[in-house]
């Protein structure tokens, strides 16, 4: 049997830090309101010259260096992003160019905040069938460019960054299972219009994130509870088999509810939310990278990744590291 094994991780965060106090000078909010409701204190904001592909390149180069592989051995690049450099070429093709790779295939995945899980799941399918040997998965987002900085309900949540993971074929267990889902009937609760497209141009809607946060919150908590059950059942495992929860970083209260469902303490959760905010499809890979880099995540441990985002989309990946 062929398994997908993690051989390297990488991450990148832009230099500029925007604090809750900075935001309280822009909109009617406060550090205490934001921190108590979300768990966020600061987030990073990309410089004008930065793009999803430029940030993806830095995160990818770190993952490649940590894996110690020749970039030419990468035969698939999947970039999860809702903030691509261009409508086309895909950000994955732009990343392929930046990395000087001319073989294999690159394409983007758009599943909002669940994008990294979707990309890992796709990579795993191609590795397991033998179609690919080494796949680079990246989540890269410049959320700051699609946030309405006058809307206090959303501008406090999001940040910019990129995370990367390299997966390669092995005869040893790695990714144990992935589970991905979507339900398009929730469009109105969380969406970002595209003003270039006729339907949004007619409505004169700007291209910024619209969210009914409270309603999203409730669906997210219930849905993530179900995906935890689905993942454990598919692998015949009990809650105590999981060493680390690596969640999409949207809100500490959502993450705490999932940890509770797993009977885990917050010490078993990799949290980056406080200093990074919600970096959409990058957040989970950035958290995974942080846990690997600082040595909390150790070889042989079992990691549950999960995410929920616009669509709605949601999913999980159970990984033997
Ligand atoms: N500062 C102060 N007050 C605020 C702020 C703010 N930044 N934002 C909203 N408020 C006010 C509201 O106006 C409201 O006031 P009112 O009662 O007078 O009307 C009050 O606070 C409560 O608002 P709620 O929206 O009910 O606040 P809630 O406790 O739900 O917290 C939050 C809001 C943090 C957005 C939360 O709902 C949340 O995290 N939702 C989930 C977000 C998420 O997971 N998104 C999915 C991923 S994103 C993606 O896929 C792109």
mmCIF file of C-alpha atoms and ligand atoms in Angstrom:
data_model
loop_
_atom_site.group_PDB
_atom_site.id
_atom_site.type_symbol
_atom_site.label_atom_id
_atom_site.label_comp_id
_atom_site.label_asym_id
_atom_site.label_seq_id
_atom_site.Cartn_x
_atom_site.Cartn_y
_atom_site.Cartn_z
ATOM 1 C CA UNK A 1 0.000 0.000 0.000
ATOM 2 C CA UNK A 2 1.171 3.548 -0.770
ATOM 3 C CA UNK A 3 0.819 6.226 1.922
ATOM 4 C CA UNK A 4 1.418 9.994 1.823
ATOM 5 C CA UNK A 5 4.063 11.042 4.339
ATOM 6 C CA UNK A 6 4.871 14.570 5.517
ATOM 7 C CA UNK A 7 8.528 15.320 4.763
ATOM 8 C CA UNK A 8 8.688 19.108 5.224
ATOM 9 C CA UNK A 9 6.733 22.146 6.372
ATOM 10 C CA UNK A 10 7.201 25.873 5.844
ATOM 11 C CA UNK A 11 5.575 29.157 6.660
ATOM 12 C CA UNK A 12 5.701 32.862 5.969
ATOM 13 C CA UNK A 13 4.179 35.864 7.719
ATOM 14 C CA UNK A 14 4.450 39.437 6.393
ATOM 15 C CA UNK A 15 6.445 41.877 8.538
ATOM 16 C CA UNK A 16 3.719 44.392 9.389
ATOM 17 C CA UNK A 17 1.846 43.676 12.636
ATOM 18 C CA UNK A 18 -1.646 45.179 13.113
ATOM 19 C CA UNK A 19 -2.821 45.066 16.735
ATOM 20 C CA UNK A 20 -6.300 45.287 18.201
ATOM 21 C CA UNK A 21 -5.368 48.751 19.472
ATOM 22 C CA UNK A 22 -4.479 49.746 15.886
ATOM 23 C CA UNK A 23 -7.949 48.543 14.819
ATOM 24 C CA UNK A 24 -9.662 50.434 17.625
ATOM 25 C CA UNK A 25 -8.320 53.618 16.002
ATOM 26 C CA UNK A 26 -9.907 52.589 12.675
ATOM 27 C CA UNK A 27 -13.349 51.271 13.787
ATOM 28 C CA UNK A 28 -15.512 51.327 16.941
ATOM 29 C CA UNK A 29 -14.000 48.355 18.791
ATOM 30 C CA UNK A 30 -11.563 47.532 21.595
ATOM 31 C CA UNK A 31 -8.751 45.113 22.398
ATOM 32 C CA UNK A 32 -10.834 43.481 25.143
ATOM 33 C CA UNK A 33 -13.907 42.929 22.889
ATOM 34 C CA UNK A 34 -11.815 41.361 20.120
ATOM 35 C CA UNK A 35 -9.711 39.203 22.429
ATOM 36 C CA UNK A 36 -12.641 37.917 24.497
ATOM 37 C CA UNK A 37 -14.817 37.089 21.460
ATOM 38 C CA UNK A 38 -12.114 35.707 19.161
ATOM 39 C CA UNK A 39 -8.799 35.073 20.953
ATOM 40 C CA UNK A 40 -6.984 37.367 18.493
ATOM 41 C CA UNK A 41 -4.521 40.068 19.588
ATOM 42 C CA UNK A 42 -2.511 40.802 16.442
ATOM 43 C CA UNK A 43 -2.479 39.842 12.776
ATOM 44 C CA UNK A 44 0.022 40.367 9.918
ATOM 45 C CA UNK A 45 -0.653 42.605 6.913
ATOM 46 C CA UNK A 46 1.089 42.030 3.567
ATOM 47 C CA UNK A 47 3.124 44.829 1.958
ATOM 48 C CA UNK A 48 1.719 46.316 -1.292
ATOM 49 C CA UNK A 49 4.241 44.419 -3.439
ATOM 50 C CA UNK A 50 3.463 41.046 -1.837
ATOM 51 C CA UNK A 51 1.093 38.558 -3.468
ATOM 52 C CA UNK A 52 -0.255 35.079 -2.729
ATOM 53 C CA UNK A 53 2.447 33.586 -4.986
ATOM 54 C CA UNK A 54 5.314 35.622 -3.472
ATOM 55 C CA UNK A 55 4.334 34.519 0.033
ATOM 56 C CA UNK A 56 3.767 30.944 -1.174
ATOM 57 C CA UNK A 57 7.286 30.907 -2.628
ATOM 58 C CA UNK A 58 8.895 31.734 0.725
ATOM 59 C CA UNK A 59 6.835 29.143 2.620
ATOM 60 C CA UNK A 60 7.524 26.528 -0.094
ATOM 61 C CA UNK A 61 11.280 27.139 -0.140
ATOM 62 C CA UNK A 62 11.362 26.546 3.612
ATOM 63 C CA UNK A 63 9.395 23.288 3.260
ATOM 64 C CA UNK A 64 11.716 22.141 0.441
ATOM 65 C CA UNK A 65 14.828 23.006 2.491
ATOM 66 C CA UNK A 66 13.482 21.207 5.565
ATOM 67 C CA UNK A 67 12.656 18.136 3.477
ATOM 68 C CA UNK A 68 16.091 18.294 1.835
ATOM 69 C CA UNK A 69 14.726 17.396 -1.601
ATOM 70 C CA UNK A 70 15.459 18.610 -5.117
ATOM 71 C CA UNK A 71 12.553 20.912 -6.111
ATOM 72 C CA UNK A 72 12.570 19.212 -9.531
ATOM 73 C CA UNK A 73 11.282 16.046 -7.839
ATOM 74 C CA UNK A 74 7.980 17.802 -7.044
ATOM 75 C CA UNK A 75 5.477 16.479 -9.553
ATOM 76 C CA UNK A 76 2.349 18.310 -8.337
ATOM 77 C CA UNK A 77 1.760 21.750 -6.790
ATOM 78 C CA UNK A 78 -1.625 22.559 -5.264
ATOM 79 C CA UNK A 79 -2.254 26.074 -3.944
ATOM 80 C CA UNK A 80 -5.324 26.733 -1.824
ATOM 81 C CA UNK A 81 -6.257 30.404 -2.018
ATOM 82 C CA UNK A 82 -9.232 32.725 -2.174
ATOM 83 C CA UNK A 83 -6.960 35.667 -2.969
ATOM 84 C CA UNK A 84 -5.048 34.588 -6.090
ATOM 85 C CA UNK A 85 -2.536 36.916 -7.796
ATOM 86 C CA UNK A 86 -4.541 36.759 -11.015
ATOM 87 C CA UNK A 87 -7.783 35.235 -12.310
ATOM 88 C CA UNK A 88 -5.371 33.156 -14.380
ATOM 89 C CA UNK A 89 -2.740 31.755 -14.569
ATOM 90 C CA UNK A 90 -3.404 29.915 -11.319
ATOM 91 C CA UNK A 91 -1.294 30.874 -8.320
ATOM 92 C CA UNK A 92 0.101 27.321 -8.433
ATOM 93 C CA UNK A 93 1.449 27.939 -11.965
ATOM 94 C CA UNK A 94 2.941 31.253 -10.818
ATOM 95 C CA UNK A 95 4.530 29.440 -7.875
ATOM 96 C CA UNK A 96 5.843 26.728 -10.191
ATOM 97 C CA UNK A 97 7.507 29.480 -12.249
ATOM 98 C CA UNK A 98 8.967 31.115 -9.129
ATOM 99 C CA UNK A 99 10.419 27.769 -7.998
ATOM 100 C CA UNK A 100 11.878 27.099 -11.454
ATOM 101 C CA UNK A 101 9.962 23.835 -11.838
ATOM 102 C CA UNK A 102 8.934 22.998 -15.415
ATOM 103 C CA UNK A 103 7.657 19.462 -15.050
ATOM 104 C CA UNK A 104 4.600 18.051 -13.304
ATOM 105 C CA UNK A 105 1.342 19.932 -12.837
ATOM 106 C CA UNK A 106 0.084 22.860 -10.763
ATOM 107 C CA UNK A 107 -3.439 24.065 -10.026
ATOM 108 C CA UNK A 108 -5.403 26.037 -7.438
ATOM 109 C CA UNK A 109 -8.135 24.900 -5.081
ATOM 110 C CA UNK A 110 -10.810 27.311 -3.889
ATOM 111 C CA UNK A 111 -12.577 26.126 -0.755
ATOM 112 C CA UNK A 112 -12.186 29.304 1.354
ATOM 113 C CA UNK A 113 -10.904 28.502 4.867
ATOM 114 C CA UNK A 114 -11.105 24.740 4.214
ATOM 115 C CA UNK A 115 -8.785 25.032 1.195
ATOM 116 C CA UNK A 116 -5.740 23.440 2.829
ATOM 117 C CA UNK A 117 -7.701 20.344 3.889
ATOM 118 C CA UNK A 118 -9.166 20.022 0.383
ATOM 119 C CA UNK A 119 -5.666 20.369 -1.132
ATOM 120 C CA UNK A 120 -4.164 17.785 1.256
ATOM 121 C CA UNK A 121 -7.020 15.418 0.432
ATOM 122 C CA UNK A 122 -6.474 15.805 -3.328
ATOM 123 C CA UNK A 123 -2.705 15.346 -2.929
ATOM 124 C CA UNK A 124 -3.300 12.180 -0.902
ATOM 125 C CA UNK A 125 -5.546 10.671 -3.586
ATOM 126 C CA UNK A 126 -2.942 11.255 -6.319
ATOM 127 C CA UNK A 127 -0.117 9.853 -4.183
ATOM 128 C CA UNK A 128 -2.112 6.769 -3.106
ATOM 129 C CA UNK A 129 -2.979 5.907 -6.715
ATOM 130 C CA UNK A 130 0.665 6.241 -7.745
ATOM 131 C CA UNK A 131 -0.015 9.130 -10.146
ATOM 132 C CA UNK A 132 2.317 11.410 -8.169
ATOM 133 C CA UNK A 133 5.270 10.841 -5.887
ATOM 134 C CA UNK A 134 5.895 14.236 -4.284
ATOM 135 C CA UNK A 135 3.231 16.930 -3.887
ATOM 136 C CA UNK A 136 3.690 20.482 -2.595
ATOM 137 C CA UNK A 137 0.551 21.787 -0.872
ATOM 138 C CA UNK A 138 0.364 25.493 -0.044
ATOM 139 C CA UNK A 139 -2.259 27.759 1.508
ATOM 140 C CA UNK A 140 -1.539 31.429 0.796
ATOM 141 C CA UNK A 141 -3.847 34.338 1.503
ATOM 142 C CA UNK A 142 -3.856 38.120 1.433
ATOM 143 C CA UNK A 143 -7.136 38.483 3.299
ATOM 144 C CA UNK A 144 -6.352 42.155 4.017
ATOM 145 C CA UNK A 145 -7.153 42.963 0.345
ATOM 146 C CA UNK A 146 -10.708 41.569 0.535
ATOM 147 C CA UNK A 147 -11.600 42.914 3.982
ATOM 148 C CA UNK A 148 -13.819 45.985 4.443
ATOM 149 C CA UNK A 149 -11.666 47.980 6.875
ATOM 150 C CA UNK A 150 -14.788 49.949 7.897
ATOM 151 C CA UNK A 151 -16.685 46.808 8.978
ATOM 152 C CA UNK A 152 -15.810 46.092 12.608
ATOM 153 C CA UNK A 153 -17.569 42.713 12.499
ATOM 154 C CA UNK A 154 -15.112 41.264 9.950
ATOM 155 C CA UNK A 155 -11.951 43.413 9.807
ATOM 156 C CA UNK A 156 -10.894 42.277 13.276
ATOM 157 C CA UNK A 157 -10.724 38.631 12.235
ATOM 158 C CA UNK A 158 -8.445 38.264 9.254
ATOM 159 C CA UNK A 159 -4.704 38.298 8.563
ATOM 160 C CA UNK A 160 -2.212 37.447 5.810
ATOM 161 C CA UNK A 161 0.297 34.595 5.490
ATOM 162 C CA UNK A 162 1.287 31.363 3.774
ATOM 163 C CA UNK A 163 1.857 27.799 4.967
ATOM 164 C CA UNK A 164 3.284 24.840 3.054
ATOM 165 C CA UNK A 165 3.595 21.088 3.467
ATOM 166 C CA UNK A 166 5.457 18.578 1.302
ATOM 167 C CA UNK A 167 3.985 15.096 0.955
ATOM 168 C CA UNK A 168 5.716 12.111 -0.576
ATOM 169 C CA UNK A 169 4.896 8.463 -1.309
ATOM 170 C CA UNK A 170 6.001 5.916 1.291
ATOM 171 C CA UNK A 171 5.273 2.334 2.378
ATOM 172 C CA UNK A 172 4.908 3.604 5.971
ATOM 173 C CA UNK A 173 1.634 5.052 7.347
ATOM 174 C CA UNK A 174 1.269 8.829 6.950
ATOM 175 C CA UNK A 175 -2.084 10.344 6.036
ATOM 176 C CA UNK A 176 -4.575 7.870 7.532
ATOM 177 C CA UNK A 177 -7.723 9.412 6.055
ATOM 178 C CA UNK A 178 -9.166 12.662 4.725
ATOM 179 C CA UNK A 179 -12.802 13.766 4.710
ATOM 180 C CA UNK A 180 -14.113 16.721 2.708
ATOM 181 C CA UNK A 181 -17.636 18.119 2.322
ATOM 182 C CA UNK A 182 -19.553 21.128 1.069
ATOM 183 C CA UNK A 183 -23.105 22.463 1.238
ATOM 184 C CA UNK A 184 -23.693 25.384 -1.111
ATOM 185 C CA UNK A 185 -27.010 26.371 0.442
ATOM 186 C CA UNK A 186 -25.299 28.641 3.002
ATOM 187 C CA UNK A 187 -23.953 31.136 0.437
ATOM 188 C CA UNK A 188 -25.610 34.155 2.063
ATOM 189 C CA UNK A 189 -23.991 33.623 5.466
ATOM 190 C CA UNK A 190 -20.430 34.062 4.207
ATOM 191 C CA UNK A 191 -19.389 35.325 0.788
ATOM 192 C CA UNK A 192 -17.065 37.659 -1.065
ATOM 193 C CA UNK A 193 -18.509 39.134 -4.291
ATOM 194 C CA UNK A 194 -16.476 39.353 -7.472
ATOM 195 C CA UNK A 195 -17.222 42.815 -8.907
ATOM 196 C CA UNK A 196 -15.790 41.754 -12.280
ATOM 197 C CA UNK A 197 -18.641 39.316 -12.733
ATOM 198 C CA UNK A 198 -21.971 40.564 -14.085
ATOM 199 C CA UNK A 199 -24.241 39.494 -11.245
ATOM 200 C CA UNK A 200 -22.164 41.278 -8.606
ATOM 201 C CA UNK A 201 -21.449 44.277 -10.851
ATOM 202 C CA UNK A 202 -25.220 44.769 -11.305
ATOM 203 C CA UNK A 203 -25.740 44.735 -7.543
ATOM 204 C CA UNK A 204 -22.858 47.214 -7.195
ATOM 205 C CA UNK A 205 -21.425 45.105 -4.355
ATOM 206 C CA UNK A 206 -17.762 45.730 -3.477
ATOM 207 C CA UNK A 207 -15.406 42.743 -3.433
ATOM 208 C CA UNK A 208 -15.152 42.409 0.344
ATOM 209 C CA UNK A 209 -15.990 39.686 2.867
ATOM 210 C CA UNK A 210 -19.648 39.628 3.986
ATOM 211 C CA UNK A 211 -20.341 37.479 7.021
ATOM 212 C CA UNK A 212 -23.234 36.805 9.397
ATOM 213 C CA UNK A 213 -20.720 35.832 12.081
ATOM 214 C CA UNK A 214 -23.078 34.591 14.757
ATOM 215 C CA UNK A 215 -24.889 32.222 12.374
ATOM 216 C CA UNK A 216 -21.593 31.018 10.862
ATOM 217 C CA UNK A 217 -20.345 30.348 14.381
ATOM 218 C CA UNK A 218 -23.241 28.029 15.248
ATOM 219 C CA UNK A 219 -23.042 25.985 12.041
ATOM 220 C CA UNK A 220 -19.238 25.753 12.366
ATOM 221 C CA UNK A 221 -19.362 24.322 15.896
ATOM 222 C CA UNK A 222 -21.978 21.683 14.988
ATOM 223 C CA UNK A 223 -20.330 20.734 11.709
ATOM 224 C CA UNK A 224 -16.844 20.385 13.184
ATOM 225 C CA UNK A 225 -18.283 18.170 15.919
ATOM 226 C CA UNK A 226 -19.685 15.869 13.207
ATOM 227 C CA UNK A 227 -16.427 15.751 11.237
ATOM 228 C CA UNK A 228 -14.549 14.695 14.374
ATOM 229 C CA UNK A 229 -16.980 11.778 14.838
ATOM 230 C CA UNK A 230 -16.730 10.852 11.138
ATOM 231 C CA UNK A 231 -12.911 10.840 11.227
ATOM 232 C CA UNK A 232 -12.610 8.765 14.397
ATOM 233 C CA UNK A 233 -15.235 6.260 13.171
ATOM 234 C CA UNK A 234 -13.551 5.870 9.761
ATOM 235 C CA UNK A 235 -10.320 4.888 11.511
ATOM 236 C CA UNK A 236 -11.887 2.841 14.314
ATOM 237 C CA UNK A 237 -10.241 5.143 16.871
ATOM 238 C CA UNK A 238 -11.258 6.573 20.240
ATOM 239 C CA UNK A 239 -10.742 10.240 21.166
ATOM 240 C CA UNK A 240 -7.611 9.460 23.205
ATOM 241 C CA UNK A 241 -5.768 8.259 20.077
ATOM 242 C CA UNK A 242 -5.259 11.886 18.969
ATOM 243 C CA UNK A 243 -2.074 13.603 20.180
ATOM 244 C CA UNK A 244 -2.598 17.021 18.607
ATOM 245 C CA UNK A 245 -5.512 18.999 17.231
ATOM 246 C CA UNK A 246 -4.362 21.333 14.442
ATOM 247 C CA UNK A 247 -7.455 23.385 13.599
ATOM 248 C CA UNK A 248 -8.268 26.148 11.152
ATOM 249 C CA UNK A 249 -7.781 29.285 13.225
ATOM 250 C CA UNK A 250 -11.082 31.189 13.070
ATOM 251 C CA UNK A 251 -12.118 31.710 16.677
ATOM 252 C CA UNK A 252 -10.815 30.313 19.987
ATOM 253 C CA UNK A 253 -14.335 29.490 21.126
ATOM 254 C CA UNK A 254 -14.976 27.356 18.008
ATOM 255 C CA UNK A 255 -11.626 25.588 18.507
ATOM 256 C CA UNK A 256 -12.309 25.022 22.230
ATOM 257 C CA UNK A 257 -15.667 23.402 21.376
ATOM 258 C CA UNK A 258 -13.919 20.945 19.008
ATOM 259 C CA UNK A 259 -11.202 20.187 21.565
ATOM 260 C CA UNK A 260 -13.890 19.521 24.195
ATOM 261 C CA UNK A 261 -15.651 17.153 21.810
ATOM 262 C CA UNK A 262 -12.351 15.248 21.553
ATOM 263 C CA UNK A 263 -11.866 15.278 25.335
ATOM 264 C CA UNK A 264 -8.660 17.284 24.778
ATOM 265 C CA UNK A 265 -7.285 20.199 26.778
ATOM 266 C CA UNK A 266 -6.175 23.367 25.005
ATOM 267 C CA UNK A 267 -2.570 22.240 25.721
ATOM 268 C CA UNK A 268 -3.094 19.626 23.008
ATOM 269 C CA UNK A 269 -4.152 22.223 20.422
ATOM 270 C CA UNK A 270 -1.715 24.119 18.196
ATOM 271 C CA UNK A 271 -2.986 27.715 18.382
ATOM 272 C CA UNK A 272 -1.624 30.545 16.256
ATOM 273 C CA UNK A 273 -4.772 32.642 16.313
ATOM 274 C CA UNK A 274 -3.582 35.100 18.959
ATOM 275 C CA UNK A 275 -0.739 36.466 16.849
ATOM 276 C CA UNK A 276 -1.904 35.613 13.306
ATOM 277 C CA UNK A 277 -5.710 35.953 13.242
ATOM 278 C CA UNK A 278 -7.634 34.004 10.621
ATOM 279 C CA UNK A 279 -5.409 33.565 7.552
ATOM 280 C CA UNK A 280 -8.083 31.439 5.827
ATOM 281 C CA UNK A 281 -6.549 28.542 3.877
ATOM 282 C CA UNK A 282 -3.061 29.323 5.240
ATOM 283 C CA UNK A 283 -3.932 29.103 8.936
ATOM 284 C CA UNK A 284 -3.937 25.361 9.457
ATOM 285 C CA UNK A 285 -0.676 24.817 7.572
ATOM 286 C CA UNK A 286 0.957 27.676 9.494
ATOM 287 C CA UNK A 287 -0.170 26.082 12.767
ATOM 288 C CA UNK A 288 1.109 22.662 11.674
ATOM 289 C CA UNK A 289 4.452 24.207 10.707
ATOM 290 C CA UNK A 290 4.728 25.955 14.079
ATOM 291 C CA UNK A 291 4.027 22.720 15.970
ATOM 292 C CA UNK A 292 6.627 20.812 13.917
ATOM 293 C CA UNK A 293 9.241 23.573 14.097
ATOM 294 C CA UNK A 294 9.047 24.082 17.857
ATOM 295 C CA UNK A 295 9.157 20.314 18.485
ATOM 296 C CA UNK A 296 5.708 19.889 20.022
ATOM 297 C CA UNK A 297 4.676 17.583 17.161
ATOM 298 C CA UNK A 298 6.909 14.500 17.264
ATOM 299 C CA UNK A 299 7.393 11.595 14.809
ATOM 300 C CA UNK A 300 4.872 8.809 15.367
ATOM 301 C CA UNK A 301 2.221 11.100 16.834
ATOM 302 C CA UNK A 302 -1.327 11.284 15.484
ATOM 303 C CA UNK A 303 -2.605 14.676 14.359
ATOM 304 C CA UNK A 304 -6.162 15.680 13.565
ATOM 305 C CA UNK A 305 -6.476 18.652 11.222
ATOM 306 C CA UNK A 306 -9.894 20.216 10.672
ATOM 307 C CA UNK A 307 -11.337 23.277 8.956
ATOM 308 C CA UNK A 308 -14.588 25.038 8.168
ATOM 309 C CA UNK A 309 -15.147 27.878 5.707
ATOM 310 C CA UNK A 310 -17.290 29.678 3.173
ATOM 311 C CA UNK A 311 -19.389 27.515 0.884
ATOM 312 C CA UNK A 312 -19.936 26.115 3.423
ATOM 313 C CA UNK A 313 -16.988 23.760 3.101
ATOM 314 C CA UNK A 314 -15.485 21.601 5.821
ATOM 315 C CA UNK A 315 -13.122 18.711 6.238
ATOM 316 C CA UNK A 316 -10.488 16.869 8.221
ATOM 317 C CA UNK A 317 -7.239 14.977 7.783
ATOM 318 C CA UNK A 318 -5.904 12.381 10.212
ATOM 319 C CA UNK A 319 -2.142 12.120 9.947
ATOM 320 C CA UNK A 320 0.481 9.859 11.488
ATOM 321 C CA UNK A 321 3.453 12.239 11.539
HETATM 322 N N1 LIG B 1 -16.186 45.447 18.370
HETATM 323 C C1 LIG B 1 -17.216 45.726 19.186
HETATM 324 N N2 LIG B 1 -18.471 45.300 18.981
HETATM 325 C C2 LIG B 1 -18.686 44.536 17.889
HETATM 326 C C3 LIG B 1 -17.664 44.192 16.993
HETATM 327 C C4 LIG B 1 -16.376 44.680 17.261
HETATM 328 N N3 LIG B 1 -15.318 44.409 16.479
HETATM 329 N N4 LIG B 1 -18.188 43.419 16.017
HETATM 330 C C5 LIG B 1 -19.485 43.263 16.272
HETATM 331 N N5 LIG B 1 -19.797 43.954 17.408
HETATM 332 C C6 LIG B 1 -21.091 44.074 18.064
HETATM 333 C C7 LIG B 1 -22.241 43.801 17.131
HETATM 334 O O1 LIG B 1 -22.594 44.975 16.443
HETATM 335 C C8 LIG B 1 -23.314 43.357 18.094
HETATM 336 O O2 LIG B 1 -23.888 44.513 18.683
HETATM 337 P P1 LIG B 1 -25.468 44.569 19.026
HETATM 338 O O3 LIG B 1 -25.719 43.452 19.975
HETATM 339 O O4 LIG B 1 -25.640 45.926 19.593
HETATM 340 O O5 LIG B 1 -26.143 44.357 17.692
HETATM 341 C C9 LIG B 1 -22.560 42.606 19.178
HETATM 342 O O6 LIG B 1 -21.197 43.042 19.073
HETATM 343 C C10 LIG B 1 -22.612 41.086 19.051
HETATM 344 O O7 LIG B 1 -22.344 40.728 17.680
HETATM 345 P P2 LIG B 1 -22.247 39.236 17.229
HETATM 346 O O8 LIG B 1 -21.956 39.181 15.761
HETATM 347 O O9 LIG B 1 -23.447 38.481 17.731
HETATM 348 O O10 LIG B 1 -20.958 38.762 18.044
HETATM 349 P P3 LIG B 1 -20.386 37.303 18.242
HETATM 350 O O11 LIG B 1 -20.296 36.989 19.681
HETATM 351 O O12 LIG B 1 -21.059 36.301 17.353
HETATM 352 O O13 LIG B 1 -18.865 37.449 17.731
HETATM 353 C C11 LIG B 1 -17.625 36.890 15.719
HETATM 354 C C12 LIG B 1 -18.637 37.839 16.394
HETATM 355 C C13 LIG B 1 -16.299 37.023 16.473
HETATM 356 C C14 LIG B 1 -17.444 37.319 14.285
HETATM 357 C C15 LIG B 1 -18.112 35.434 15.821
HETATM 358 O O14 LIG B 1 -19.462 35.367 15.418
HETATM 359 C C16 LIG B 1 -17.325 34.479 14.958
HETATM 360 O O15 LIG B 1 -16.147 34.229 15.181
HETATM 361 N N6 LIG B 1 -17.975 33.838 13.966
HETATM 362 C C17 LIG B 1 -17.379 32.773 13.157
HETATM 363 C C18 LIG B 1 -16.408 33.292 12.143
HETATM 364 C C19 LIG B 1 -15.906 32.126 11.308
HETATM 365 O O16 LIG B 1 -15.624 31.072 11.829
HETATM 366 N N7 LIG B 1 -15.840 32.255 10.016
HETATM 367 C C20 LIG B 1 -15.543 31.089 9.178
HETATM 368 C C21 LIG B 1 -14.279 31.146 8.552
HETATM 369 S S1 LIG B 1 -14.052 32.611 7.583
HETATM 370 C C22 LIG B 1 -13.945 32.107 5.937
HETATM 371 O O17 LIG B 1 -14.253 31.018 5.556
HETATM 372 C C23 LIG B 1 -13.543 33.201 4.925
#
